[in-house]
mmCIF file of C-alpha atoms and ligand atoms in Angstrom:
data_model
loop_
_atom_site.group_PDB
_atom_site.id
_atom_site.type_symbol
_atom_site.label_atom_id
_atom_site.label_comp_id
_atom_site.label_asym_id
_atom_site.label_seq_id
_atom_site.Cartn_x
_atom_site.Cartn_y
_atom_site.Cartn_z
ATOM 1 C CA MET A 1 -78.219 -84.812 8.178
ATOM 2 C CA THR A 2 -78.476 -86.329 4.681
ATOM 3 C CA ALA A 3 -75.414 -86.336 2.399
ATOM 4 C CA PRO A 4 -75.398 -83.957 -0.613
ATOM 5 C CA LYS A 5 -76.974 -85.582 -3.663
ATOM 6 C CA ILE A 6 -73.971 -85.217 -5.972
ATOM 7 C CA GLN A 7 -70.437 -85.465 -4.649
ATOM 8 C CA ALA A 8 -67.079 -84.765 -6.269
ATOM 9 C CA CYS A 9 -63.594 -84.100 -4.934
ATOM 10 C CA ILE A 10 -59.971 -83.375 -5.755
ATOM 11 C CA ILE A 11 -57.320 -85.976 -5.006
ATOM 12 C CA GLY A 12 -53.638 -85.203 -4.506
ATOM 13 C CA TRP A 13 -50.724 -85.785 -2.132
ATOM 14 C CA PRO A 14 -50.590 -83.264 -0.577
ATOM 15 C CA VAL A 15 -53.901 -81.646 -1.469
ATOM 16 C CA ALA A 16 -54.338 -79.023 1.273
ATOM 17 C CA HIS A 17 -53.091 -76.176 -0.981
ATOM 18 C CA SER A 18 -55.743 -76.739 -3.669
ATOM 19 C CA ARG A 19 -58.053 -73.843 -4.557
ATOM 20 C CA SER A 20 -60.462 -76.077 -6.474
ATOM 21 C CA PRO A 21 -62.908 -76.399 -3.517
ATOM 22 C CA ILE A 22 -63.260 -72.589 -3.484
ATOM 23 C CA ILE A 23 -64.110 -72.592 -7.205
ATOM 24 C CA HIS A 24 -66.597 -75.489 -7.145
ATOM 25 C CA GLY A 25 -68.055 -74.388 -3.803
ATOM 26 C CA TYR A 26 -68.777 -70.958 -5.316
ATOM 27 C CA TRP A 27 -70.566 -72.516 -8.303
ATOM 28 C CA LEU A 28 -72.549 -75.004 -6.182
ATOM 29 C CA LYS A 29 -73.891 -72.115 -4.114
ATOM 30 C CA LYS A 30 -74.463 -69.823 -7.105
ATOM 31 C CA TYR A 31 -76.507 -72.424 -9.008
ATOM 32 C CA GLY A 32 -78.260 -73.797 -5.892
ATOM 33 C CA ILE A 33 -77.081 -77.356 -6.537
ATOM 34 C CA ASP A 34 -77.373 -80.031 -3.856
ATOM 35 C CA GLY A 35 -73.755 -81.148 -4.151
ATOM 36 C CA SER A 36 -70.376 -81.125 -2.437
ATOM 37 C CA TYR A 37 -66.755 -80.840 -3.540
ATOM 38 C CA THR A 38 -64.067 -81.842 -1.055
ATOM 39 C CA LYS A 39 -60.313 -82.409 -0.816
ATOM 40 C CA ARG A 40 -59.145 -86.007 -0.437
ATOM 41 C CA ALA A 41 -55.510 -86.736 0.393
ATOM 42 C CA VAL A 42 -54.738 -89.992 -1.423
ATOM 43 C CA GLU A 43 -51.333 -91.577 -0.958
ATOM 44 C CA PRO A 44 -49.267 -92.563 -3.990
ATOM 45 C CA GLY A 45 -49.939 -96.247 -4.481
ATOM 46 C CA GLU A 46 -53.586 -95.858 -3.390
ATOM 47 C CA VAL A 47 -54.808 -94.007 -6.479
ATOM 48 C CA ALA A 48 -55.981 -96.984 -8.549
ATOM 49 C CA ALA A 49 -57.884 -98.441 -5.568
ATOM 50 C CA PHE A 50 -59.465 -95.053 -4.781
ATOM 51 C CA LEU A 51 -60.617 -94.643 -8.377
ATOM 52 C CA ARG A 52 -62.028 -98.202 -8.523
ATOM 53 C CA ASN A 53 -64.175 -97.276 -5.515
ATOM 54 C CA LEU A 54 -65.558 -93.964 -6.826
ATOM 55 C CA ALA A 55 -69.092 -95.326 -7.223
ATOM 56 C CA LYS A 56 -69.009 -97.020 -3.800
ATOM 57 C CA GLU A 57 -67.836 -93.721 -2.305
ATOM 58 C CA ARG A 58 -70.840 -92.097 -4.028
ATOM 59 C CA LEU A 59 -68.551 -89.817 -6.054
ATOM 60 C CA ALA A 60 -69.588 -88.645 -9.540
ATOM 61 C CA GLY A 61 -65.933 -87.991 -10.334
ATOM 62 C CA CYS A 62 -62.899 -86.027 -9.264
ATOM 63 C CA ASN A 63 -60.122 -83.646 -10.165
ATOM 64 C CA VAL A 64 -56.576 -84.916 -9.940
ATOM 65 C CA THR A 65 -53.524 -82.959 -8.929
ATOM 66 C CA ILE A 66 -49.818 -83.692 -8.418
ATOM 67 C CA PRO A 67 -48.520 -86.420 -8.206
ATOM 68 C CA HIS A 68 -51.492 -88.507 -9.419
ATOM 69 C CA LYS A 69 -52.174 -87.178 -12.923
ATOM 70 C CA GLN A 70 -50.387 -90.020 -14.735
ATOM 71 C CA ALA A 71 -51.871 -92.721 -12.508
ATOM 72 C CA ALA A 72 -55.335 -91.261 -13.115
ATOM 73 C CA TYR A 73 -54.781 -91.370 -16.858
ATOM 74 C CA ALA A 74 -53.633 -94.991 -16.622
ATOM 75 C CA ALA A 75 -56.665 -95.982 -14.525
ATOM 76 C CA ALA A 76 -59.245 -94.629 -16.984
ATOM 77 C CA ALA A 77 -61.161 -96.871 -19.380
ATOM 78 C CA GLU A 78 -61.994 -93.997 -21.775
ATOM 79 C CA ARG A 79 -59.887 -90.920 -22.566
ATOM 80 C CA THR A 80 -60.547 -87.727 -24.487
ATOM 81 C CA ASP A 81 -58.215 -86.601 -27.293
ATOM 82 C CA ALA A 82 -56.856 -83.845 -25.026
ATOM 83 C CA ALA A 83 -55.942 -86.394 -22.337
ATOM 84 C CA ARG A 84 -54.407 -88.777 -24.864
ATOM 85 C CA ALA A 85 -52.305 -85.987 -26.363
ATOM 86 C CA VAL A 86 -50.518 -85.450 -23.040
ATOM 87 C CA ALA A 87 -50.998 -88.859 -21.357
ATOM 88 C CA VAL A 88 -52.049 -87.237 -18.085
ATOM 89 C CA ALA A 89 -55.518 -86.550 -16.689
ATOM 90 C CA ASN A 90 -56.863 -83.853 -14.371
ATOM 91 C CA THR A 91 -60.609 -84.528 -14.640
ATOM 92 C CA LEU A 92 -62.331 -87.905 -14.154
ATOM 93 C CA TRP A 93 -65.976 -88.938 -14.212
ATOM 94 C CA LEU A 94 -68.095 -92.070 -14.245
ATOM 95 C CA GLU A 95 -70.294 -92.635 -17.261
ATOM 96 C CA GLY A 96 -72.153 -95.896 -17.816
ATOM 97 C CA GLY A 97 -70.121 -97.385 -14.974
ATOM 98 C CA ARG A 98 -66.839 -96.675 -16.785
ATOM 99 C CA LEU A 99 -64.132 -94.254 -15.691
ATOM 100 C CA HIS A 100 -63.557 -91.437 -18.220
ATOM 101 C CA ALA A 101 -60.538 -89.096 -18.239
ATOM 102 C CA ASP A 102 -59.984 -85.627 -19.684
ATOM 103 C CA ASN A 103 -57.267 -83.032 -19.401
ATOM 104 C CA THR A 104 -58.764 -79.555 -19.245
ATOM 105 C CA ASP A 105 -55.609 -77.486 -18.605
ATOM 106 C CA GLY A 106 -55.030 -76.705 -22.294
ATOM 107 C CA ILE A 107 -58.606 -75.664 -22.988
ATOM 108 C CA GLY A 108 -58.535 -73.692 -19.738
ATOM 109 C CA PHE A 109 -55.569 -71.704 -21.041
ATOM 110 C CA VAL A 110 -57.208 -71.094 -24.427
ATOM 111 C CA ARG A 111 -60.558 -70.025 -22.926
ATOM 112 C CA HIS A 112 -58.770 -67.579 -20.633
ATOM 113 C CA LEU A 113 -56.807 -66.209 -23.610
ATOM 114 C CA ARG A 114 -60.001 -65.817 -25.675
ATOM 115 C CA ALA A 115 -61.941 -64.241 -22.811
ATOM 116 C CA SER A 116 -59.132 -61.777 -22.022
ATOM 117 C CA MET A 117 -57.984 -61.022 -25.576
ATOM 118 C CA PRO A 118 -60.846 -61.775 -27.967
ATOM 119 C CA ARG A 119 -59.019 -60.269 -30.932
ATOM 120 C CA PHE A 120 -55.947 -62.491 -30.559
ATOM 121 C CA ASP A 121 -55.814 -64.678 -33.693
ATOM 122 C CA ALA A 122 -54.001 -67.921 -32.832
ATOM 123 C CA ARG A 123 -53.864 -68.908 -36.533
ATOM 124 C CA ALA A 124 -51.712 -65.900 -37.356
ATOM 125 C CA GLN A 125 -49.236 -65.996 -34.464
ATOM 126 C CA ALA A 126 -46.069 -67.931 -33.734
ATOM 127 C CA VAL A 127 -45.811 -69.042 -30.107
ATOM 128 C CA THR A 128 -42.837 -69.454 -27.764
ATOM 129 C CA VAL A 129 -43.217 -71.924 -24.888
ATOM 130 C CA LEU A 130 -40.691 -71.970 -22.048
ATOM 131 C CA GLY A 131 -40.686 -75.453 -20.503
ATOM 132 C CA ALA A 132 -41.516 -78.944 -21.740
ATOM 133 C CA GLY A 133 -43.275 -80.504 -18.731
ATOM 134 C CA GLY A 134 -46.897 -81.535 -18.251
ATOM 135 C CA ALA A 135 -48.400 -78.044 -18.343
ATOM 136 C CA ALA A 136 -46.364 -77.090 -21.415
ATOM 137 C CA ARG A 137 -47.667 -80.159 -23.264
ATOM 138 C CA CYS A 138 -51.275 -79.285 -22.425
ATOM 139 C CA VAL A 139 -50.887 -75.731 -23.669
ATOM 140 C CA ILE A 140 -49.012 -76.813 -26.801
ATOM 141 C CA HIS A 141 -51.754 -79.298 -27.711
ATOM 142 C CA ALA A 142 -54.476 -76.687 -27.185
ATOM 143 C CA MET A 143 -52.681 -73.989 -29.197
ATOM 144 C CA LEU A 144 -52.078 -76.408 -32.077
ATOM 145 C CA GLU A 145 -55.798 -77.268 -32.006
ATOM 146 C CA CYS A 146 -56.470 -73.527 -32.356
ATOM 147 C CA GLY A 147 -54.388 -73.460 -35.542
ATOM 148 C CA THR A 148 -51.111 -71.974 -34.299
ATOM 149 C CA PRO A 149 -48.771 -72.192 -37.309
ATOM 150 C CA GLU A 150 -45.451 -72.468 -35.432
ATOM 151 C CA LEU A 151 -44.554 -73.223 -31.854
ATOM 152 C CA CYS A 152 -41.002 -73.025 -30.469
ATOM 153 C CA VAL A 153 -40.201 -74.928 -27.273
ATOM 154 C CA PHE A 154 -37.212 -73.908 -25.146
ATOM 155 C CA ASN A 155 -36.312 -76.200 -22.293
ATOM 156 C CA ARG A 156 -33.463 -76.423 -19.802
ATOM 157 C CA THR A 157 -33.130 -80.118 -20.621
ATOM 158 C CA ARG A 158 -32.931 -80.048 -24.404
ATOM 159 C CA ASP A 159 -33.848 -83.745 -24.795
ATOM 160 C CA ARG A 160 -37.277 -83.156 -23.267
ATOM 161 C CA ALA A 161 -37.953 -80.351 -25.760
ATOM 162 C CA ASP A 162 -36.940 -82.720 -28.589
ATOM 163 C CA VAL A 163 -39.327 -85.381 -27.293
ATOM 164 C CA VAL A 164 -42.169 -82.847 -27.214
ATOM 165 C CA ALA A 165 -41.400 -81.633 -30.757
ATOM 166 C CA ARG A 166 -41.354 -85.197 -32.093
ATOM 167 C CA HIS A 167 -44.585 -85.980 -30.283
ATOM 168 C CA PHE A 168 -46.527 -83.013 -31.656
ATOM 169 C CA GLY A 169 -45.111 -82.956 -35.202
ATOM 170 C CA PRO A 170 -43.634 -80.435 -37.640
ATOM 171 C CA ARG A 171 -45.314 -77.269 -36.360
ATOM 172 C CA VAL A 172 -43.405 -77.669 -33.060
ATOM 173 C CA LYS A 173 -39.677 -76.976 -32.948
ATOM 174 C CA ALA A 174 -37.256 -77.610 -30.086
ATOM 175 C CA TYR A 175 -34.445 -75.253 -29.134
ATOM 176 C CA ASP A 176 -31.790 -74.841 -26.467
ATOM 177 C CA TRP A 177 -32.795 -72.876 -23.380
ATOM 178 C CA ARG A 178 -30.004 -70.336 -23.991
ATOM 179 C CA ASP A 179 -31.539 -69.343 -27.365
ATOM 180 C CA ARG A 180 -34.911 -68.334 -25.874
ATOM 181 C CA ALA A 181 -34.467 -64.573 -26.342
ATOM 182 C CA ASP A 182 -32.676 -64.583 -29.720
ATOM 183 C CA ARG A 183 -35.245 -66.869 -31.305
ATOM 184 C CA SER A 184 -38.265 -64.991 -29.938
ATOM 185 C CA ARG A 185 -38.190 -61.883 -32.108
ATOM 186 C CA GLU A 186 -41.324 -62.528 -34.135
ATOM 187 C CA VAL A 187 -43.672 -64.262 -31.740
ATOM 188 C CA GLY A 188 -47.232 -63.233 -30.950
ATOM 189 C CA LEU A 189 -47.450 -65.146 -27.682
ATOM 190 C CA LEU A 190 -44.803 -66.030 -25.112
ATOM 191 C CA ILE A 191 -45.805 -68.572 -22.438
ATOM 192 C CA ASN A 192 -43.901 -69.381 -19.265
ATOM 193 C CA ALA A 193 -44.707 -73.033 -18.504
ATOM 194 C CA THR A 194 -41.932 -73.460 -15.929
ATOM 195 C CA PRO A 195 -42.298 -72.869 -12.168
ATOM 196 C CA LEU A 196 -39.767 -70.017 -12.396
ATOM 197 C CA GLY A 197 -41.190 -66.851 -10.868
ATOM 198 C CA MET A 198 -43.381 -68.743 -8.401
ATOM 199 C CA HIS A 199 -43.153 -67.795 -4.704
ATOM 200 C CA GLY A 200 -40.105 -69.605 -3.344
ATOM 201 C CA ALA A 201 -38.672 -70.457 -6.799
ATOM 202 C CA ALA A 202 -35.936 -68.631 -8.703
ATOM 203 C CA GLU A 203 -36.919 -65.796 -11.034
ATOM 204 C CA LEU A 204 -37.303 -66.424 -14.760
ATOM 205 C CA ASP A 205 -34.511 -64.788 -16.728
ATOM 206 C CA MET A 206 -36.245 -63.872 -19.985
ATOM 207 C CA PRO A 207 -35.366 -60.612 -21.763
ATOM 208 C CA LEU A 208 -38.443 -58.990 -23.312
ATOM 209 C CA ALA A 209 -36.885 -56.103 -25.254
ATOM 210 C CA GLN A 210 -36.719 -58.112 -28.495
ATOM 211 C CA LEU A 211 -40.406 -59.095 -28.509
ATOM 212 C CA PRO A 212 -42.746 -57.388 -30.998
ATOM 213 C CA ASP A 213 -44.918 -54.621 -29.525
ATOM 214 C CA ASN A 214 -48.106 -56.633 -30.061
ATOM 215 C CA CYS A 215 -46.809 -59.751 -28.277
ATOM 216 C CA VAL A 216 -48.885 -61.236 -25.430
ATOM 217 C CA VAL A 217 -46.893 -62.537 -22.443
ATOM 218 C CA ALA A 218 -48.561 -65.335 -20.468
ATOM 219 C CA ASP A 219 -47.478 -66.972 -17.224
ATOM 220 C CA LEU A 220 -48.952 -70.250 -15.984
ATOM 221 C CA VAL A 221 -47.663 -69.434 -12.497
ATOM 222 C CA TYR A 222 -50.399 -67.747 -10.405
ATOM 223 C CA VAL A 223 -48.713 -67.443 -6.991
ATOM 224 C CA PRO A 224 -47.941 -64.576 -7.079
ATOM 225 C CA LEU A 225 -50.646 -63.426 -9.450
ATOM 226 C CA GLU A 226 -48.412 -60.697 -10.872
ATOM 227 C CA THR A 227 -45.170 -62.573 -11.495
ATOM 228 C CA PRO A 228 -41.953 -60.653 -12.198
ATOM 229 C CA LEU A 229 -42.343 -61.749 -15.861
ATOM 230 C CA LEU A 230 -45.829 -60.235 -16.132
ATOM 231 C CA ALA A 231 -44.745 -57.061 -14.322
ATOM 232 C CA ALA A 232 -41.833 -56.675 -16.763
ATOM 233 C CA ALA A 233 -44.160 -57.281 -19.723
ATOM 234 C CA ARG A 234 -46.596 -54.601 -18.564
ATOM 235 C CA ALA A 235 -43.699 -52.201 -17.908
ATOM 236 C CA ARG A 236 -42.643 -52.732 -21.538
ATOM 237 C CA GLY A 237 -46.186 -51.990 -22.725
ATOM 238 C CA LEU A 238 -46.975 -55.617 -23.646
ATOM 239 C CA ARG A 239 -50.265 -57.348 -22.847
ATOM 240 C CA ALA A 240 -50.007 -59.787 -19.915
ATOM 241 C CA LEU A 241 -52.073 -62.907 -19.185
ATOM 242 C CA ASP A 242 -51.905 -64.394 -15.692
ATOM 243 C CA GLY A 243 -52.162 -68.047 -14.647
ATOM 244 C CA LEU A 244 -55.265 -67.694 -12.475
ATOM 245 C CA GLY A 245 -57.655 -67.459 -15.422
ATOM 246 C CA MET A 246 -56.408 -70.832 -16.679
ATOM 247 C CA LEU A 247 -57.061 -72.379 -13.257
ATOM 248 C CA LEU A 248 -60.632 -71.013 -13.233
ATOM 249 C CA HIS A 249 -61.445 -71.997 -16.812
ATOM 250 C CA GLN A 250 -59.999 -75.517 -16.522
ATOM 251 C CA ALA A 251 -62.549 -76.207 -13.768
ATOM 252 C CA VAL A 252 -65.591 -75.551 -15.984
ATOM 253 C CA ARG A 253 -65.687 -78.959 -17.692
ATOM 254 C CA GLY A 254 -65.507 -81.004 -14.493
ATOM 255 C CA PHE A 255 -68.313 -79.035 -12.862
ATOM 256 C CA GLU A 256 -70.486 -79.486 -15.931
ATOM 257 C CA LEU A 257 -69.815 -83.246 -16.050
ATOM 258 C CA TRP A 258 -70.483 -83.911 -12.354
ATOM 259 C CA PHE A 259 -73.214 -81.426 -11.521
ATOM 260 C CA GLY A 260 -74.952 -81.041 -14.914
ATOM 261 C CA GLN A 261 -74.660 -77.245 -15.197
ATOM 262 C CA ARG A 262 -72.194 -75.346 -17.329
ATOM 263 C CA PRO A 263 -70.798 -72.702 -14.942
ATOM 264 C CA GLN A 264 -69.562 -69.196 -15.730
ATOM 265 C CA VAL A 265 -66.161 -67.807 -14.781
ATOM 266 C CA THR A 266 -67.228 -64.489 -13.275
ATOM 267 C CA PRO A 267 -65.282 -61.507 -11.888
ATOM 268 C CA GLU A 268 -66.827 -62.385 -8.502
ATOM 269 C CA LEU A 269 -65.320 -65.901 -8.608
ATOM 270 C CA ARG A 270 -61.977 -64.519 -9.665
ATOM 271 C CA ALA A 271 -61.997 -62.028 -6.792
ATOM 272 C CA LEU A 272 -62.807 -64.824 -4.337
ATOM 273 C CA VAL A 273 -59.826 -66.939 -5.419
ATOM 274 C CA GLU A 274 -57.568 -63.879 -5.675
ATOM 275 C CA ALA A 275 -58.378 -63.035 -2.057
ATOM 276 C CA ASP A 276 -57.330 -66.545 -1.053
ATOM 277 C CA LEU A 277 -54.074 -66.276 -3.044
ATOM 278 C CA THR A 278 -53.069 -63.162 -1.121
ATOM 279 C CA LYS A 279 -53.085 -65.254 2.075
ATOM 280 C CA THR A 280 -50.211 -67.333 0.611
HETATM 281 N N1 NAP B 1 -52.405 -71.914 -14.124
HETATM 282 C C1 NAP B 1 -52.743 -73.183 -14.067
HETATM 283 O O1 NAP B 1 -53.914 -73.569 -14.037
HETATM 284 C C2 NAP B 1 -51.640 -74.204 -14.109
HETATM 285 C C3 NAP B 1 -51.895 -75.537 -14.474
HETATM 286 C C4 NAP B 1 -50.840 -76.452 -14.510
HETATM 287 C C5 NAP B 1 -49.552 -76.040 -14.157
HETATM 288 N N2 NAP B 1 -49.349 -74.743 -13.793
HETATM 289 C C6 NAP B 1 -47.997 -74.265 -13.446
HETATM 290 O O2 NAP B 1 -47.130 -74.521 -14.536
HETATM 291 C C7 NAP B 1 -45.806 -74.739 -14.048
HETATM 292 C C8 NAP B 1 -45.231 -76.000 -14.670
HETATM 293 O O3 NAP B 1 -45.959 -77.122 -14.218
HETATM 294 P P1 NAP B 1 -45.725 -78.592 -14.809
HETATM 295 O O4 NAP B 1 -46.782 -79.449 -14.243
HETATM 296 O O5 NAP B 1 -45.532 -78.543 -16.282
HETATM 297 O O6 NAP B 1 -44.315 -78.984 -14.147
HETATM 298 P P2 NAP B 1 -43.265 -80.069 -14.674
HETATM 299 O O7 NAP B 1 -43.945 -81.132 -15.464
HETATM 300 O O8 NAP B 1 -42.454 -80.444 -13.481
HETATM 301 O O9 NAP B 1 -42.320 -79.240 -15.699
HETATM 302 C C9 NAP B 1 -41.525 -78.184 -15.236
HETATM 303 C C10 NAP B 1 -40.806 -77.521 -16.409
HETATM 304 O O10 NAP B 1 -40.094 -76.393 -15.918
HETATM 305 C C11 NAP B 1 -38.716 -76.523 -16.235
HETATM 306 N N3 NAP B 1 -37.894 -75.984 -15.136
HETATM 307 C C12 NAP B 1 -37.994 -76.288 -13.816
HETATM 308 N N4 NAP B 1 -37.064 -75.606 -13.111
HETATM 309 C C13 NAP B 1 -36.344 -74.890 -14.022
HETATM 310 C C14 NAP B 1 -35.236 -73.999 -13.916
HETATM 311 N N5 NAP B 1 -34.672 -73.724 -12.716
HETATM 312 N N6 NAP B 1 -34.760 -73.429 -15.047
HETATM 313 C C15 NAP B 1 -35.313 -73.709 -16.262
HETATM 314 N N7 NAP B 1 -36.357 -74.549 -16.416
HETATM 315 C C16 NAP B 1 -36.869 -75.129 -15.307
HETATM 316 C C17 NAP B 1 -38.471 -78.008 -16.403
HETATM 317 O O11 NAP B 1 -37.323 -78.188 -17.210
HETATM 318 P P3 NAP B 1 -36.521 -79.591 -17.212
HETATM 319 O O12 NAP B 1 -37.210 -80.458 -18.228
HETATM 320 O O13 NAP B 1 -35.133 -79.219 -17.607
HETATM 321 O O14 NAP B 1 -36.603 -80.146 -15.812
HETATM 322 C C18 NAP B 1 -39.787 -78.423 -17.100
HETATM 323 O O15 NAP B 1 -39.756 -78.128 -18.461
HETATM 324 C C19 NAP B 1 -45.927 -74.797 -12.526
HETATM 325 O O16 NAP B 1 -45.555 -73.552 -12.011
HETATM 326 C C20 NAP B 1 -47.397 -75.047 -12.284
HETATM 327 O O17 NAP B 1 -47.831 -74.529 -11.045
HETATM 328 C C21 NAP B 1 -50.349 -73.819 -13.765
#
């Protein structure tokens, strides 16, 4: 049997939990592309060597998950603005023999927001972000690119919120974690960028009563799909945005780069991944 013409993969340690092969496998079949997308468990310490050998391994590129996102960024010869803004990479490809890096999490969040709530005007809304880790940085960068006028970051470790605010400039302000409810009375978008609410993690304690009626509540957590935060938002009559859409939309760029076809995020794809999440 001959190998598929174009090959890509996701690297991580562990990597077994990744849903990316379901997403890319769906698109490969849908567009009739002679390609493959596999999971590759790469040990910490082996990342740079693995990435140096991409061409030898006949790989067009790869996705990168925890804990390799920083190492992947460091290994790249060329980086997009989105990757540079957060200094971590989740999408790599070879171009002219050089390794290129992008971070598509932020744009994935924004595309999901636009697709789900087309009338949401990011230029007119203040944003609250809970958390100051890698995912928070990606989303902050993307929302600033969309023209968000003010973004308040609340983090358990205040210093990390300060670092993020300094990094992104005057539109981003850092606050203590305990002030998250009091200082979120006039926001148009609240984003949970912590793992709180995920299966097996503690619940997020975030009162919603003070939020304006038109506020959108987003959770980056997608296991479970309906987190306690999103359930509480819906119960209060607020619009809720789940984390799965971000996962689906962040995959678009990599597929396009490796396989040469811009794929669509369809309800059928979403249902396929949702069905897999319910097995968790
Ligand atoms: N939907 C998607 O496509 C997508 C993509 C990327 C990430 N995510 C999700 O986003 C979440 C964050 O990921 P990440 O990569 O940013 O992780 P990370 O870099 O480890 O950052 C975690 C953040 O959560 C905060 N945190 C952790 N435990 C907490 C607690 N008990 N109380 C208060 N704050 C707490 C941390 O605060 P400290 O600074 O104080 O430690 C930090 O700000 C994860 O659930 C991940 O699965 C989803």
